[in-house]
PDB file of C-alpha atoms in Angstrom:
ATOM      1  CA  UNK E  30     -18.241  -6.287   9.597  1.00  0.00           C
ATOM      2  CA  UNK E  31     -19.235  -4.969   6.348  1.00  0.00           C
ATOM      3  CA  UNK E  32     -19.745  -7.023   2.918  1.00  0.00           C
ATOM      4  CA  UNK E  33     -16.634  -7.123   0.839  1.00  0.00           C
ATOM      5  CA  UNK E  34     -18.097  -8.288  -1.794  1.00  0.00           C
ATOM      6  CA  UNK E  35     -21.217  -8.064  -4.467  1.00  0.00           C
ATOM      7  CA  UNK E  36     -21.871  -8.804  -7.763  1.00  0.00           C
ATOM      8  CA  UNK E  37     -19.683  -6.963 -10.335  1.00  0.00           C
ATOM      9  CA  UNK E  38     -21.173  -8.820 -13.420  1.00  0.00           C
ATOM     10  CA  UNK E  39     -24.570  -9.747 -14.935  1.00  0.00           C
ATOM     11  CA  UNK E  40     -25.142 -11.043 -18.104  1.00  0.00           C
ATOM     12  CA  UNK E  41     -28.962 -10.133 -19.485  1.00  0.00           C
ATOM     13  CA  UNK E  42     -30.553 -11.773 -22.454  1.00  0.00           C
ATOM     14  CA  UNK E  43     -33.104  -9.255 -23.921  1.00  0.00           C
ATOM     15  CA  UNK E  44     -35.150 -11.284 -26.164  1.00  0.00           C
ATOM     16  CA  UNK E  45     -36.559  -8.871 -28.625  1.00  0.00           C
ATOM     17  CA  UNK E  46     -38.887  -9.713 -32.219  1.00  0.00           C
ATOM     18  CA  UNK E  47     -37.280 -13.340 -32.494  1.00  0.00           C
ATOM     19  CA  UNK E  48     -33.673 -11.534 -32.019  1.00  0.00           C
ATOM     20  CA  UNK E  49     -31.163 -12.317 -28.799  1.00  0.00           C
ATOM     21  CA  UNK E  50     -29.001  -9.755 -27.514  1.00  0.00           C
ATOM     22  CA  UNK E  51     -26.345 -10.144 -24.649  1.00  0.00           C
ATOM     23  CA  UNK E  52     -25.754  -7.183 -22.726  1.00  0.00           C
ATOM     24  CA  UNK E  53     -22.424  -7.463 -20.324  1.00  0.00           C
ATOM     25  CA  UNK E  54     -22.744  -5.136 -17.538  1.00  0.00           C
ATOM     26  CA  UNK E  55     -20.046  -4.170 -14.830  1.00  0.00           C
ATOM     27  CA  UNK E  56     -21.674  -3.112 -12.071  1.00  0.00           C
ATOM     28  CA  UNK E  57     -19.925  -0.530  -9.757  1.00  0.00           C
ATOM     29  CA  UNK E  58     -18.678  -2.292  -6.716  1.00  0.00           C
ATOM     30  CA  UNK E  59     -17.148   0.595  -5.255  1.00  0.00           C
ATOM     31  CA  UNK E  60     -13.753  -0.706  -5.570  1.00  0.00           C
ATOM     32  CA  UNK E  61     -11.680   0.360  -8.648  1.00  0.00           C
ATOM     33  CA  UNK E  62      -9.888  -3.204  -9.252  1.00  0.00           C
ATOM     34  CA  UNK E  63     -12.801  -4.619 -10.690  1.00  0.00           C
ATOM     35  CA  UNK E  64     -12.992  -5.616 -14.953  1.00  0.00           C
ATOM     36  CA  UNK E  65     -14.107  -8.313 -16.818  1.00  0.00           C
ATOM     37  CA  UNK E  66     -12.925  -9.029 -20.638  1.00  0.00           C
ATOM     38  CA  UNK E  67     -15.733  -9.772 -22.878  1.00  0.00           C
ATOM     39  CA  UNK E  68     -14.224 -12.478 -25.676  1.00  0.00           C
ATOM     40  CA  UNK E  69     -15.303 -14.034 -28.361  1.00  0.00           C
ATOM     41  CA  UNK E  70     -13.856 -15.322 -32.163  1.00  0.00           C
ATOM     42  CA  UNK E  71     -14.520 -12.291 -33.560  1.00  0.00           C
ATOM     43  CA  UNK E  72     -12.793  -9.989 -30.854  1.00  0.00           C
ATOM     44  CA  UNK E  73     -12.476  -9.140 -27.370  1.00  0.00           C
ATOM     45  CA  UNK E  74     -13.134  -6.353 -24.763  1.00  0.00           C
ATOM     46  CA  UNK E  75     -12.465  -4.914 -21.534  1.00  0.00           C
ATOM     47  CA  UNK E  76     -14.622  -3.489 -19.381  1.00  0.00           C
ATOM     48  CA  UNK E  77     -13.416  -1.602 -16.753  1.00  0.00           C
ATOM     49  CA  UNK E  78     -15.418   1.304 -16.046  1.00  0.00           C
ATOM     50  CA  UNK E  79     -18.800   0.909 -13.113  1.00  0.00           C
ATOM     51  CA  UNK E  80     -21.651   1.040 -14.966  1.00  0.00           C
ATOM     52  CA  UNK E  81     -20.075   0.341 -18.696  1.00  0.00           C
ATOM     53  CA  UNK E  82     -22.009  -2.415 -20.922  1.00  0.00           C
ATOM     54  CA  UNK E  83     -20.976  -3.921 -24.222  1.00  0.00           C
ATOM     55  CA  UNK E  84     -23.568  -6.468 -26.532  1.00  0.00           C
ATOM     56  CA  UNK E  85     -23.500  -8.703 -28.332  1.00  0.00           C
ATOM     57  CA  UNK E  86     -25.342 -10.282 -31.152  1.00  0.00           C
ATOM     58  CA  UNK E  87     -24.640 -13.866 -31.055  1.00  0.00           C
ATOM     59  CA  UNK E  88     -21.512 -15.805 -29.390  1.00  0.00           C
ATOM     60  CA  UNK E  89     -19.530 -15.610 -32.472  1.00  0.00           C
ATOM     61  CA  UNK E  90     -19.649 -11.442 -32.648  1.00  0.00           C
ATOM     62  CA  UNK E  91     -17.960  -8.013 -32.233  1.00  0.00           C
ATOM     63  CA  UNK E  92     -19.115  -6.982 -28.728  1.00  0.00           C
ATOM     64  CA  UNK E  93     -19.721  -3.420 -29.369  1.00  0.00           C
ATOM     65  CA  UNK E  94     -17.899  -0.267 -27.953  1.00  0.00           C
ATOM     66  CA  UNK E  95     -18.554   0.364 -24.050  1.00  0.00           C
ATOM     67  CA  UNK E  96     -21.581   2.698 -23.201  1.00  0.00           C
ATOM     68  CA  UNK E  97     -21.963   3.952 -20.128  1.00  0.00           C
ATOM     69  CA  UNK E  98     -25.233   3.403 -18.244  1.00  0.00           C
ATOM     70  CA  UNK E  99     -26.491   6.360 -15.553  1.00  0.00           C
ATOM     71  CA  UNK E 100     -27.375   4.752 -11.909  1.00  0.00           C
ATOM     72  CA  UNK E 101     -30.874   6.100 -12.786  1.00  0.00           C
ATOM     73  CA  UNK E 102     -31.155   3.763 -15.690  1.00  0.00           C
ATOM     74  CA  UNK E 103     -29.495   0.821 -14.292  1.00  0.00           C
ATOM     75  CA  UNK E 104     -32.110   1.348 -11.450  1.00  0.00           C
ATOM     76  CA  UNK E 105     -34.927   1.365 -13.835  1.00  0.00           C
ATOM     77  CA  UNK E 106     -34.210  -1.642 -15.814  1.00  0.00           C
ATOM     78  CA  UNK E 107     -32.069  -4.021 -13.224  1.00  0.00           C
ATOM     79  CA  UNK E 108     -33.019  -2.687  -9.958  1.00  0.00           C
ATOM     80  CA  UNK E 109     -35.586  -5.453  -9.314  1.00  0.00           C
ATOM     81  CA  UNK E 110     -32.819  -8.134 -10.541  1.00  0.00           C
ATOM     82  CA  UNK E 111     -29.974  -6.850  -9.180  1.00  0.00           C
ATOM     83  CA  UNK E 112     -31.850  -6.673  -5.525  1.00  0.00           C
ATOM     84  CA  UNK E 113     -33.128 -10.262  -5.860  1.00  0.00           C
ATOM     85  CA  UNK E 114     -29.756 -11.139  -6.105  1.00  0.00           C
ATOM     86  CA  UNK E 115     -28.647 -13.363  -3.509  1.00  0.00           C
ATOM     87  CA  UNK E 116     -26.437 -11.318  -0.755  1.00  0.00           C
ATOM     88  CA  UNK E 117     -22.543 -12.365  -0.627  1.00  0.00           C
ATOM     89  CA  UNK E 118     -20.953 -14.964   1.852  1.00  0.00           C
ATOM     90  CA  UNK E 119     -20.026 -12.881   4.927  1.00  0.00           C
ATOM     91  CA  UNK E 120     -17.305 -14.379   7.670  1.00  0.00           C
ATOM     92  CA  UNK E 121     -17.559 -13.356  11.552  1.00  0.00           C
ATOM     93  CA  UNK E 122     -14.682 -13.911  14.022  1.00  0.00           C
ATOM     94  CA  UNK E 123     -15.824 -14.198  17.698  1.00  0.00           C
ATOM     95  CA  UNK E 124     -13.584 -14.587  20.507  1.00  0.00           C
ATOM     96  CA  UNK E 125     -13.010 -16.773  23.402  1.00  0.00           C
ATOM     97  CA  UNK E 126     -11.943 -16.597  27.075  1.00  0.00           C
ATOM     98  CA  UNK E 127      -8.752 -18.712  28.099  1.00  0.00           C
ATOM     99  CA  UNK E 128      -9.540 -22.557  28.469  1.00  0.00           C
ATOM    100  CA  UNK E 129     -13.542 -21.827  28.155  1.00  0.00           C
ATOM    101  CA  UNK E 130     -16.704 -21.898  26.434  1.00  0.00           C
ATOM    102  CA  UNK E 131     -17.297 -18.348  27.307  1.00  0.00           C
ATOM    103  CA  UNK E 132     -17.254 -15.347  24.451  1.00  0.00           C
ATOM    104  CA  UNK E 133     -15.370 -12.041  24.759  1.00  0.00           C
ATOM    105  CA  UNK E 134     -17.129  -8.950  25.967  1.00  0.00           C
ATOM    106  CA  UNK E 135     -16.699  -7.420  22.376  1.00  0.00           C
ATOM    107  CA  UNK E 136     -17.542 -10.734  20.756  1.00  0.00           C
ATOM    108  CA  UNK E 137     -20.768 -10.664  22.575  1.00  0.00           C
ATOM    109  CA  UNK E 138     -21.749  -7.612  21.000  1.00  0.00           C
ATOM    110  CA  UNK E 139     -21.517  -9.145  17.272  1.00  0.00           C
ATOM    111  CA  UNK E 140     -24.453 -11.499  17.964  1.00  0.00           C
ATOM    112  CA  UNK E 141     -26.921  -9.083  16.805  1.00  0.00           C
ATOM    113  CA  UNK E 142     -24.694  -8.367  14.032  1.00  0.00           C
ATOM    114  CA  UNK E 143     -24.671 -11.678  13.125  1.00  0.00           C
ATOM    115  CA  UNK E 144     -28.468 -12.500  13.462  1.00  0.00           C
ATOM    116  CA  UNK E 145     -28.948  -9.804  10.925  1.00  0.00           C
ATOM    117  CA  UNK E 146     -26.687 -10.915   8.257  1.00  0.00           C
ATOM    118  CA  UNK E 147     -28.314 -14.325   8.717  1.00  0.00           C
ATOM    119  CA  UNK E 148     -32.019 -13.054   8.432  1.00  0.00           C
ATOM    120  CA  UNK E 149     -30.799 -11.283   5.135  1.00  0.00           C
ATOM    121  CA  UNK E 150     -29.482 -14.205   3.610  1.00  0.00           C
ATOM    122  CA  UNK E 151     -32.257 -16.847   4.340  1.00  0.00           C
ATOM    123  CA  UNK E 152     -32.247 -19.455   3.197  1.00  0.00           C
ATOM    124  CA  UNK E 153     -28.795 -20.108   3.980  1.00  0.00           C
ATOM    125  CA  UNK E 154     -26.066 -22.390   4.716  1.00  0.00           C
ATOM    126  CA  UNK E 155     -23.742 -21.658   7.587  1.00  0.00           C
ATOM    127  CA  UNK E 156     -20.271 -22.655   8.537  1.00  0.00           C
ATOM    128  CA  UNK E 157     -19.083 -22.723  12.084  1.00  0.00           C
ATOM    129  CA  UNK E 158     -15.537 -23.509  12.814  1.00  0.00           C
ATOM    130  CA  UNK E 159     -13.799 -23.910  16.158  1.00  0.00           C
ATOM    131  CA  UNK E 160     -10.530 -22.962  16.690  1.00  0.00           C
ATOM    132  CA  UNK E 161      -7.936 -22.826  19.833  1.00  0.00           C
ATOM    133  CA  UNK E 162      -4.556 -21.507  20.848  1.00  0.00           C
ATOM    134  CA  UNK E 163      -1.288 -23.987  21.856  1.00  0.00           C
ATOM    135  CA  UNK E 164      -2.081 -23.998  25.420  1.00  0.00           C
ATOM    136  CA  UNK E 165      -2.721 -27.918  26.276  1.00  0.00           C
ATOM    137  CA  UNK E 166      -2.208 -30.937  24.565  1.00  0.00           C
ATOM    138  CA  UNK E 167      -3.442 -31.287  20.506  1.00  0.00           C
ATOM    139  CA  UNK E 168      -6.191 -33.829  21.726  1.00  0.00           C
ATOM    140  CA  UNK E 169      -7.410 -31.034  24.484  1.00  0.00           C
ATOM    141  CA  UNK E 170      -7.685 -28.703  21.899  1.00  0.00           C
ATOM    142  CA  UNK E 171      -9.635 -30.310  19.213  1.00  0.00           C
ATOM    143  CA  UNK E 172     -12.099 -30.996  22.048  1.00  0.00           C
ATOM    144  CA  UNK E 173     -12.429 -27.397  23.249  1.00  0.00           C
ATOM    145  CA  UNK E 174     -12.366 -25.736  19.816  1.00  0.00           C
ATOM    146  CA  UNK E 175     -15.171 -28.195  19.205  1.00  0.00           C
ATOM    147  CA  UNK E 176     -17.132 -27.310  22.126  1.00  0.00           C
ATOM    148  CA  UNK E 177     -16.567 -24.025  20.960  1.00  0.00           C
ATOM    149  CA  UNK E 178     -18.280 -24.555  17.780  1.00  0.00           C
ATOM    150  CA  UNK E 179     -21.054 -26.525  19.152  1.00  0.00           C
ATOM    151  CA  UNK E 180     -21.738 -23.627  21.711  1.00  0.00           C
ATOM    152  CA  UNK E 181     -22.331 -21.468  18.679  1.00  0.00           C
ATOM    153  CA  UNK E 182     -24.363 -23.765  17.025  1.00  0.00           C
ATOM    154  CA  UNK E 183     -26.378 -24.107  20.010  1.00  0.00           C
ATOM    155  CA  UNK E 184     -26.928 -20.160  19.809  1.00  0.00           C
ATOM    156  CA  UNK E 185     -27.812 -20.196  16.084  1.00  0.00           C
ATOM    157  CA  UNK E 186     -30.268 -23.090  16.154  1.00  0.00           C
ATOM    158  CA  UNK E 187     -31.944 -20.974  19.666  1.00  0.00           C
ATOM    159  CA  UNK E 188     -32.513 -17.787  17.537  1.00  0.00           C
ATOM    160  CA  UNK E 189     -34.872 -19.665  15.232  1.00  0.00           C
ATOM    161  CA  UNK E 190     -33.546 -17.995  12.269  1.00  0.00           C
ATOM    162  CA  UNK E 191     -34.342 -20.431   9.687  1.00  0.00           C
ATOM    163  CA  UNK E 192     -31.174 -21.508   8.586  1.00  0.00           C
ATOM    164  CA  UNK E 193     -31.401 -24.163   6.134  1.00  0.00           C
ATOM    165  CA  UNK E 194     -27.903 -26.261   7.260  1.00  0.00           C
ATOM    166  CA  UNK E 195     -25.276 -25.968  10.008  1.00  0.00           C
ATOM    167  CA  UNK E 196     -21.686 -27.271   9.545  1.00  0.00           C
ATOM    168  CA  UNK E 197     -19.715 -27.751  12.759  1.00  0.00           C
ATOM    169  CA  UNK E 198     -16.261 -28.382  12.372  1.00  0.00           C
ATOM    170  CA  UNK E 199     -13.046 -28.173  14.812  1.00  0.00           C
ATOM    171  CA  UNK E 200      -9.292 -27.458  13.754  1.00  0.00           C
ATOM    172  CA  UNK E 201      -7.945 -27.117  16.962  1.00  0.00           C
ATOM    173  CA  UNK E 202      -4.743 -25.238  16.826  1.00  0.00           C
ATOM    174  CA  UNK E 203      -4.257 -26.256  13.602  1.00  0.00           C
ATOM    175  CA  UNK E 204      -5.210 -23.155  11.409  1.00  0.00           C
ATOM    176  CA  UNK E 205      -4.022 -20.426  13.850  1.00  0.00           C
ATOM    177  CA  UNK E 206      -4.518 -16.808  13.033  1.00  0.00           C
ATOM    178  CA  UNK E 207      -0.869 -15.821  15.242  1.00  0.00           C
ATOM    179  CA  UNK E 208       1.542 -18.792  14.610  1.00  0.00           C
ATOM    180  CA  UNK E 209       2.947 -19.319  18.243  1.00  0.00           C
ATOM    181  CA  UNK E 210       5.250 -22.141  19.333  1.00  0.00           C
ATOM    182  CA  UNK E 211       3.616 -24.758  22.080  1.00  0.00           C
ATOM    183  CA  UNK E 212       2.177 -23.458  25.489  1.00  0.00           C
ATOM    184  CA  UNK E 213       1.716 -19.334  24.371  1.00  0.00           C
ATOM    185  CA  UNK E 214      -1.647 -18.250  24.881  1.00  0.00           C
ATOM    186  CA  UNK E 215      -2.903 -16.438  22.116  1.00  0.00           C
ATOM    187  CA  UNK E 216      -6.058 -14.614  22.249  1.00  0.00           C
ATOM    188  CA  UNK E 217      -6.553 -14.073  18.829  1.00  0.00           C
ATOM    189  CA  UNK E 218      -6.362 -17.969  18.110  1.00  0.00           C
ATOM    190  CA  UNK E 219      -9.253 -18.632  20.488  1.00  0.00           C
ATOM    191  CA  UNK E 220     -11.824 -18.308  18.115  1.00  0.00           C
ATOM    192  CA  UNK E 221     -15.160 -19.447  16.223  1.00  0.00           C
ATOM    193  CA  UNK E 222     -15.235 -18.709  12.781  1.00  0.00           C
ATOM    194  CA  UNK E 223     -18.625 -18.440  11.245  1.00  0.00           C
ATOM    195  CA  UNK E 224     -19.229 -18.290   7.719  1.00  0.00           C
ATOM    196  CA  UNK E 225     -22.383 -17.378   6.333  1.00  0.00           C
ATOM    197  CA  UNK E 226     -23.471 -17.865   2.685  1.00  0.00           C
TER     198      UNK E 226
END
């Protein structure tokens, strides 16, 4: 699973001979949705170009006309910020077998995946959220999503990876991903989802 998202915006305050300056950078994202309107009393501006910056004097002025910034440059002066930048959340789905505590063969195979995109966030804080189809009775299925969770809890706290907190949490077949009436089996409902961030 690849990130979806990163961070469009920074805002850098270039103290310079007793002066401040703002500079507003969008950041190319690789998508081309992404803007941000600079505003203030004195006017207001859109961004919407990767790599365009406006500045600004003080809060109350003009921000200037959008410059464009070359990847070279934005290297040289942000690279070291924008890498120490704290990696976005990133959400993993793994699969269960019917009735059991037992992961998919293709789930099993995102466990390194996962371990990775823990590593690279440390510290970090990390959702883990059991989930079941309709088969069996509500109560049943709180329980199992639950042992669910806790079974990949179990895993994360094994690996050793640091992880600052763990939130365990079990919906049951209350948040389905396939809405099914009562007693369909649904493999895509028999899940953990684990958010990392």
């Amino acid at each position: 699973m690849k990130n979806c998202l990163y961070v469009f915006v920074f805002v850098l305050i270039l103290n310079m001979m007793g002066c401040s300056t703002s500079r507003i950078v969008l950041l190319d994202s690789g998508k081309s949705t992404n803007a941000i309107i600079v505003k203030t009393d004195q006017g207001e501006l859109t961004l919407n170009e990767p790599n365009t910056f406006t500045e600004l004097a003080s809060a109350r002025a003009i921000p200037t006309k959008p410059k464009t910034i070359s990847p070279e440059m934005m290297e040289e002066e942000y690279g070291a910020l924008i890498n120490s930048t704290p990696k976005p959340p990133i959400k993993f789905l793994l699969y269960f077998e019917t009735d059991k505590t037992i992961l998919t063969t293709q789930s099993k195979q995102l466990l390194t995946e996962i371990k990775a995109a823990v590593k690279e966030r440390i510290p970090c804080e990390v959702n883990v959220i059991g989930h079941s189809d309709r088969m069996g009775s509500k109560e049943y299925n709180v329980d199992l999503s639950l042992q669910r969770a806790r079974f990949i809890n179990a895993w994360l706290v094994e690996q050793k990876l640091g992880i600052a907190n763990i939130i365990v949490e079990s919906y049951g077949e209350e948040a389905p991903l396939i809405p099914t009436a009562d007693g369909i089996p649904e493999p895509k409902n028999r899940r953990v989802e684990i958010l990392i961030r």
